[in-house]
Coordinates of C-alpha atoms and ligand atoms in Angstrom, one line a residue:
M1 CA -5.7 12.3 18.6
D2 CA -8.9 11.9 20.6
S3 CA -11.4 13.5 18.3
L4 CA -11.7 15.3 15.0
E5 CA -14.4 17.4 13.6
L6 CA -14.9 17.6 9.8
S7 CA -15.6 21.1 8.5
G8 CA -19.1 21.7 7.0
P9 CA -18.2 21.2 3.3
V10 CA -16.0 18.1 3.8
R11 CA -18.6 16.6 6.2
E12 CA -21.2 17.1 3.5
R13 CA -19.0 15.4 0.9
V14 CA -18.3 12.5 3.2
R15 CA -22.0 12.2 4.1
S16 CA -23.0 11.9 0.4
A17 CA -20.0 9.9 -0.8
R18 CA -20.9 6.7 -2.7
R19 CA -17.6 5.6 -4.2
V20 CA -14.6 5.8 -2.0
V21 CA -10.9 5.1 -2.7
V22 CA -8.2 4.8 0.0
F23 CA -4.7 5.1 -1.5
S24 CA -2.1 3.9 0.9
G25 CA 1.7 3.9 1.1
A26 CA 4.5 2.9 3.3
G27 CA 3.7 5.5 6.0
V28 CA 0.7 3.3 7.0
S29 CA 3.0 0.4 7.9
R30 CA 5.6 2.5 9.6
E31 CA 3.8 2.3 13.0
S32 CA 3.8 -1.5 12.6
G33 CA 7.6 -1.2 12.7
L34 CA 8.1 -1.7 9.0
D35 CA 10.5 0.8 7.4
T36 CA 9.3 3.1 4.8
F37 CA 11.2 3.2 1.5
R38 CA 11.5 6.9 1.1
G39 CA 11.8 9.7 3.6
A40 CA 13.9 10.0 6.7
G41 CA 15.2 6.8 8.2
G42 CA 13.9 4.8 5.2
L43 CA 15.3 1.3 4.4
W44 CA 16.7 2.6 1.1
E45 CA 19.0 4.9 2.9
R46 CA 20.9 1.9 4.2
M47 CA 20.5 -0.4 1.2
R48 CA 21.0 0.4 -2.4
P49 CA 17.8 -0.5 -4.2
E50 CA 19.6 -1.2 -7.5
E51 CA 21.5 -3.9 -5.6
L52 CA 18.4 -5.7 -4.4
A53 CA 15.1 -4.8 -5.9
T54 CA 15.7 -5.1 -9.6
P55 CA 15.5 -8.0 -12.2
E56 CA 19.2 -7.3 -12.9
A57 CA 20.1 -7.8 -9.2
F58 CA 18.2 -11.1 -9.1
R59 CA 20.0 -12.3 -12.2
A60 CA 23.4 -11.3 -10.8
D61 CA 23.0 -12.5 -7.2
P62 CA 19.8 -14.4 -6.7
A63 CA 20.8 -15.7 -3.3
K64 CA 21.5 -12.2 -1.9
V65 CA 18.2 -10.9 -3.2
W66 CA 16.3 -13.9 -1.9
R67 CA 17.8 -13.6 1.6
W68 CA 16.9 -9.9 1.7
Y69 CA 13.3 -10.7 0.8
A70 CA 13.3 -13.6 3.3
W71 CA 14.3 -11.0 6.0
R72 CA 11.6 -8.6 4.8
W73 CA 9.0 -11.4 4.7
R74 CA 9.9 -12.3 8.3
Q75 CA 9.5 -8.6 9.3
A76 CA 6.1 -8.4 7.7
S77 CA 5.0 -11.7 9.1
E78 CA 6.0 -10.7 12.7
A79 CA 4.5 -7.2 12.3
L80 CA 0.9 -6.5 13.4
P81 CA -1.6 -4.3 11.7
N82 CA -1.7 -0.9 13.5
P83 CA -4.6 1.4 14.2
A84 CA -4.3 2.9 10.7
H85 CA -4.8 -0.5 9.1
H86 CA -7.8 -1.2 11.4
A87 CA -9.3 2.3 10.7
V88 CA -9.1 1.7 6.9
A89 CA -10.7 -1.7 7.3
R90 CA -13.5 -0.1 9.4
L91 CA -14.2 2.4 6.6
E92 CA -15.5 -0.6 4.5
T93 CA -18.5 -0.7 6.9
V94 CA -18.8 3.1 6.9
F95 CA -19.0 3.1 3.1
P96 CA -20.6 -0.2 2.3
S97 CA -21.7 0.5 -1.3
Y98 CA -18.3 0.8 -2.7
M99 CA -14.8 1.1 -1.2
V100 CA -11.5 -0.1 -2.4
V101 CA -8.0 0.2 -0.9
V102 CA -5.3 0.8 -3.5
T103 CA -2.0 0.1 -1.8
Q104 CA 1.6 0.5 -2.7
N105 CA 2.5 -1.8 0.3
V106 CA 3.5 -5.4 -0.2
D107 CA 3.3 -6.4 3.5
G108 CA -0.2 -7.9 3.6
L109 CA -1.2 -5.8 6.7
H110 CA -4.3 -4.4 5.2
Q111 CA -5.7 -7.9 4.6
R112 CA -4.7 -9.0 8.1
A113 CA -6.6 -5.9 9.5
G114 CA -9.7 -7.1 7.6
S115 CA -9.7 -5.0 4.4
R116 CA -11.4 -7.1 1.7
H117 CA -11.4 -4.9 -1.4
L118 CA -7.7 -4.4 -2.1
L119 CA -5.6 -3.6 -5.1
E120 CA -1.9 -4.3 -4.5
L121 CA -0.2 -2.0 -7.0
H122 CA 3.3 -3.3 -6.1
G123 CA 2.4 -6.9 -5.6
T124 CA 2.8 -8.8 -2.4
I125 CA 5.7 -10.2 -0.4
L126 CA 3.4 -13.1 0.7
R127 CA 3.7 -15.0 -2.5
A128 CA 6.5 -16.1 -4.8
F129 CA 6.3 -17.0 -8.5
C130 CA 8.5 -18.8 -11.0
N131 CA 10.3 -16.4 -13.3
R132 CA 10.0 -18.9 -16.1
C133 CA 6.5 -20.6 -16.0
G134 CA 4.8 -18.2 -13.6
R135 CA 3.8 -20.9 -11.1
T136 CA 3.1 -19.4 -7.7
Q137 CA 3.7 -20.5 -4.2
D138 CA 3.3 -19.2 -0.6
M139 CA 6.4 -17.1 0.2
G140 CA 6.7 -18.5 3.7
E141 CA 6.7 -22.1 2.4
A142 CA 9.2 -21.2 -0.3
I143 CA 11.5 -19.7 2.4
A144 CA 11.0 -22.6 4.7
G145 CA 12.0 -25.0 2.0
S146 CA 14.9 -22.9 0.8
P147 CA 16.0 -20.2 3.1
E148 CA 19.4 -19.3 1.5
E149 CA 18.6 -19.2 -2.2
P150 CA 15.5 -19.0 -4.4
P151 CA 13.9 -22.4 -4.9
V152 CA 14.3 -24.0 -8.3
C153 CA 11.0 -24.7 -10.0
S154 CA 10.3 -28.1 -11.7
C155 CA 10.5 -26.2 -15.0
G156 CA 14.1 -25.1 -14.2
G157 CA 13.1 -21.5 -13.4
R158 CA 13.7 -19.7 -10.1
F159 CA 11.1 -18.5 -7.7
R160 CA 11.1 -14.8 -6.9
P161 CA 9.0 -12.6 -4.6
A162 CA 5.7 -11.5 -6.3
V163 CA 6.6 -7.8 -5.9
V164 CA 7.1 -5.2 -8.5
W165 CA 10.8 -4.4 -8.9
F166 CA 12.4 -1.2 -10.0
G167 CA 12.3 -1.1 -13.8
E168 CA 9.3 -3.4 -14.0
S169 CA 5.8 -2.3 -14.9
L170 CA 2.9 -2.4 -12.5
P171 CA 0.5 -5.2 -13.0
E172 CA -1.7 -4.0 -15.9
D173 CA -5.1 -5.3 -14.7
T174 CA -4.6 -4.0 -11.2
L175 CA -3.5 -0.6 -12.4
A176 CA -6.4 -0.4 -14.8
E177 CA -8.8 -1.2 -12.0
A178 CA -7.2 1.4 -9.7
C179 CA -7.4 4.0 -12.4
E180 CA -11.0 3.2 -13.0
A181 CA -11.8 3.4 -9.3
A182 CA -10.0 6.8 -8.9
S183 CA -11.7 8.2 -12.1
S184 CA -15.1 7.4 -10.8
C185 CA -14.8 8.0 -7.0
D186 CA -16.3 10.9 -5.1
L187 CA -14.1 10.6 -2.0
F188 CA -10.3 9.9 -2.3
L189 CA -8.2 9.4 0.8
S190 CA -4.5 9.4 0.4
V191 CA -2.7 8.0 3.4
G192 CA 1.0 7.7 4.3
T193 CA 2.4 8.2 0.9
S194 CA 4.8 10.8 -0.4
S195 CA 2.9 10.6 -3.7
T196 CA 6.0 11.0 -5.8
V197 CA 6.1 7.7 -7.6
Y198 CA 4.3 7.5 -10.9
P199 CA 2.1 6.1 -12.2
A200 CA 0.7 5.4 -8.8
A201 CA 0.6 9.1 -7.9
G202 CA -1.4 9.8 -11.1
L203 CA -4.4 8.3 -9.2
I204 CA -4.7 11.5 -7.2
E205 CA -4.8 13.5 -10.4
L206 CA -7.5 11.2 -11.8
A207 CA -9.6 11.6 -8.6
H208 CA -9.1 15.4 -8.7
R209 CA -10.2 15.5 -12.3
A210 CA -13.3 13.4 -11.4
G211 CA -14.2 16.1 -8.8
A212 CA -13.7 13.9 -5.8
C213 CA -13.3 15.3 -2.3
L214 CA -9.6 14.8 -1.6
I215 CA -8.2 14.1 1.9
E216 CA -4.5 13.6 2.7
V217 CA -3.0 12.1 5.8
N218 CA 0.8 12.4 5.8
P219 CA 3.2 14.1 8.2
E220 CA 5.1 15.9 5.4
P221 CA 3.5 17.9 2.6
T222 CA 3.3 16.2 -0.8
P223 CA 3.2 17.6 -4.3
F224 CA -0.6 17.3 -4.1
S225 CA -1.2 18.9 -0.8
G226 CA -2.4 22.1 -2.4
L227 CA -5.3 20.2 -4.1
M228 CA -6.6 18.7 -0.9
D229 CA -9.9 19.6 0.6
L230 CA -8.6 18.4 3.9
R231 CA -5.0 17.8 4.9
L232 CA -4.0 16.1 8.2
A233 CA -0.3 16.5 8.9
A234 CA 0.2 13.5 11.2
P235 CA 1.2 9.9 11.2
A236 CA -1.6 7.6 9.9
G237 CA -1.9 5.5 13.1
E238 CA -2.5 8.7 15.2
V239 CA -5.1 10.4 13.0
L240 CA -6.9 7.7 11.0
P241 CA -9.0 6.3 13.9
A242 CA -10.3 9.7 14.7
L243 CA -10.9 10.4 11.0
A244 CA -12.8 7.2 10.6
D245 CA -14.9 8.1 13.7
A246 CA -15.7 11.5 12.2
M247 CA -16.6 9.9 8.9
E248 CA -18.9 7.5 10.7
R249 CA -20.6 10.3 12.5
S250 CA -21.1 12.2 9.3
R251 CA -22.8 9.1 7.8
C252 CA -25.0 8.5 10.8
P253 CA -25.7 12.0 12.2
S254 CA -28.1 10.6 14.8
T255 CA -25.5 8.6 16.6
Ligands
ZN1 ZN1 8.5 -22.8 -13.3

């Protein structure tokens, strides 16, 4: 998409926005070559999540789970941030007073694109922690030292990826911070997420209740599409750079 014009009311909301939340999901990383977890062609269609991404799976077959995450870590490390990640990072300069990216992704691509204010609701694949004492280490170093099975900690525990597995709760502090941000924002941008997973999807409801201007970028409609002030039915990497440009113009009408 070359250019995008915001309608009058949305442009006005963007112009006056002071607190901005970007909520991102797997669709943002799809154009970096990383599979999405839900939707057509998703990773979960080929792998059974209950066999790999649960505490039970790790207890039953730690080596299998470790190798799968080592593969996913390599994928994430070799992937490059795409125009969607870069556009989100640029929004931090468009809205300098307050902007936070709340992401469901664990791939670290937002950081690599330059986003600084980031809440990782589902943890990160870039770190591992000991399931007994909580000690953390860099995932790449952990894999390099022990590619076939999870390293054993000096306490006798096992290192596992620092991601949230099915059946586990989201990190409390991070979730509280994300809820606080959504409840007090005046512009909420939902990008590349099917918005079906709670409690993460509840953030949209919080922003809606706060009266925020809601913008959705997702090829398929979501349960919240009807609430949106603006909905762009396209892949994030195609449309976000143009949206960031349009937002920038709204903020600085003279340029
Ligand atoms: Zn330990």
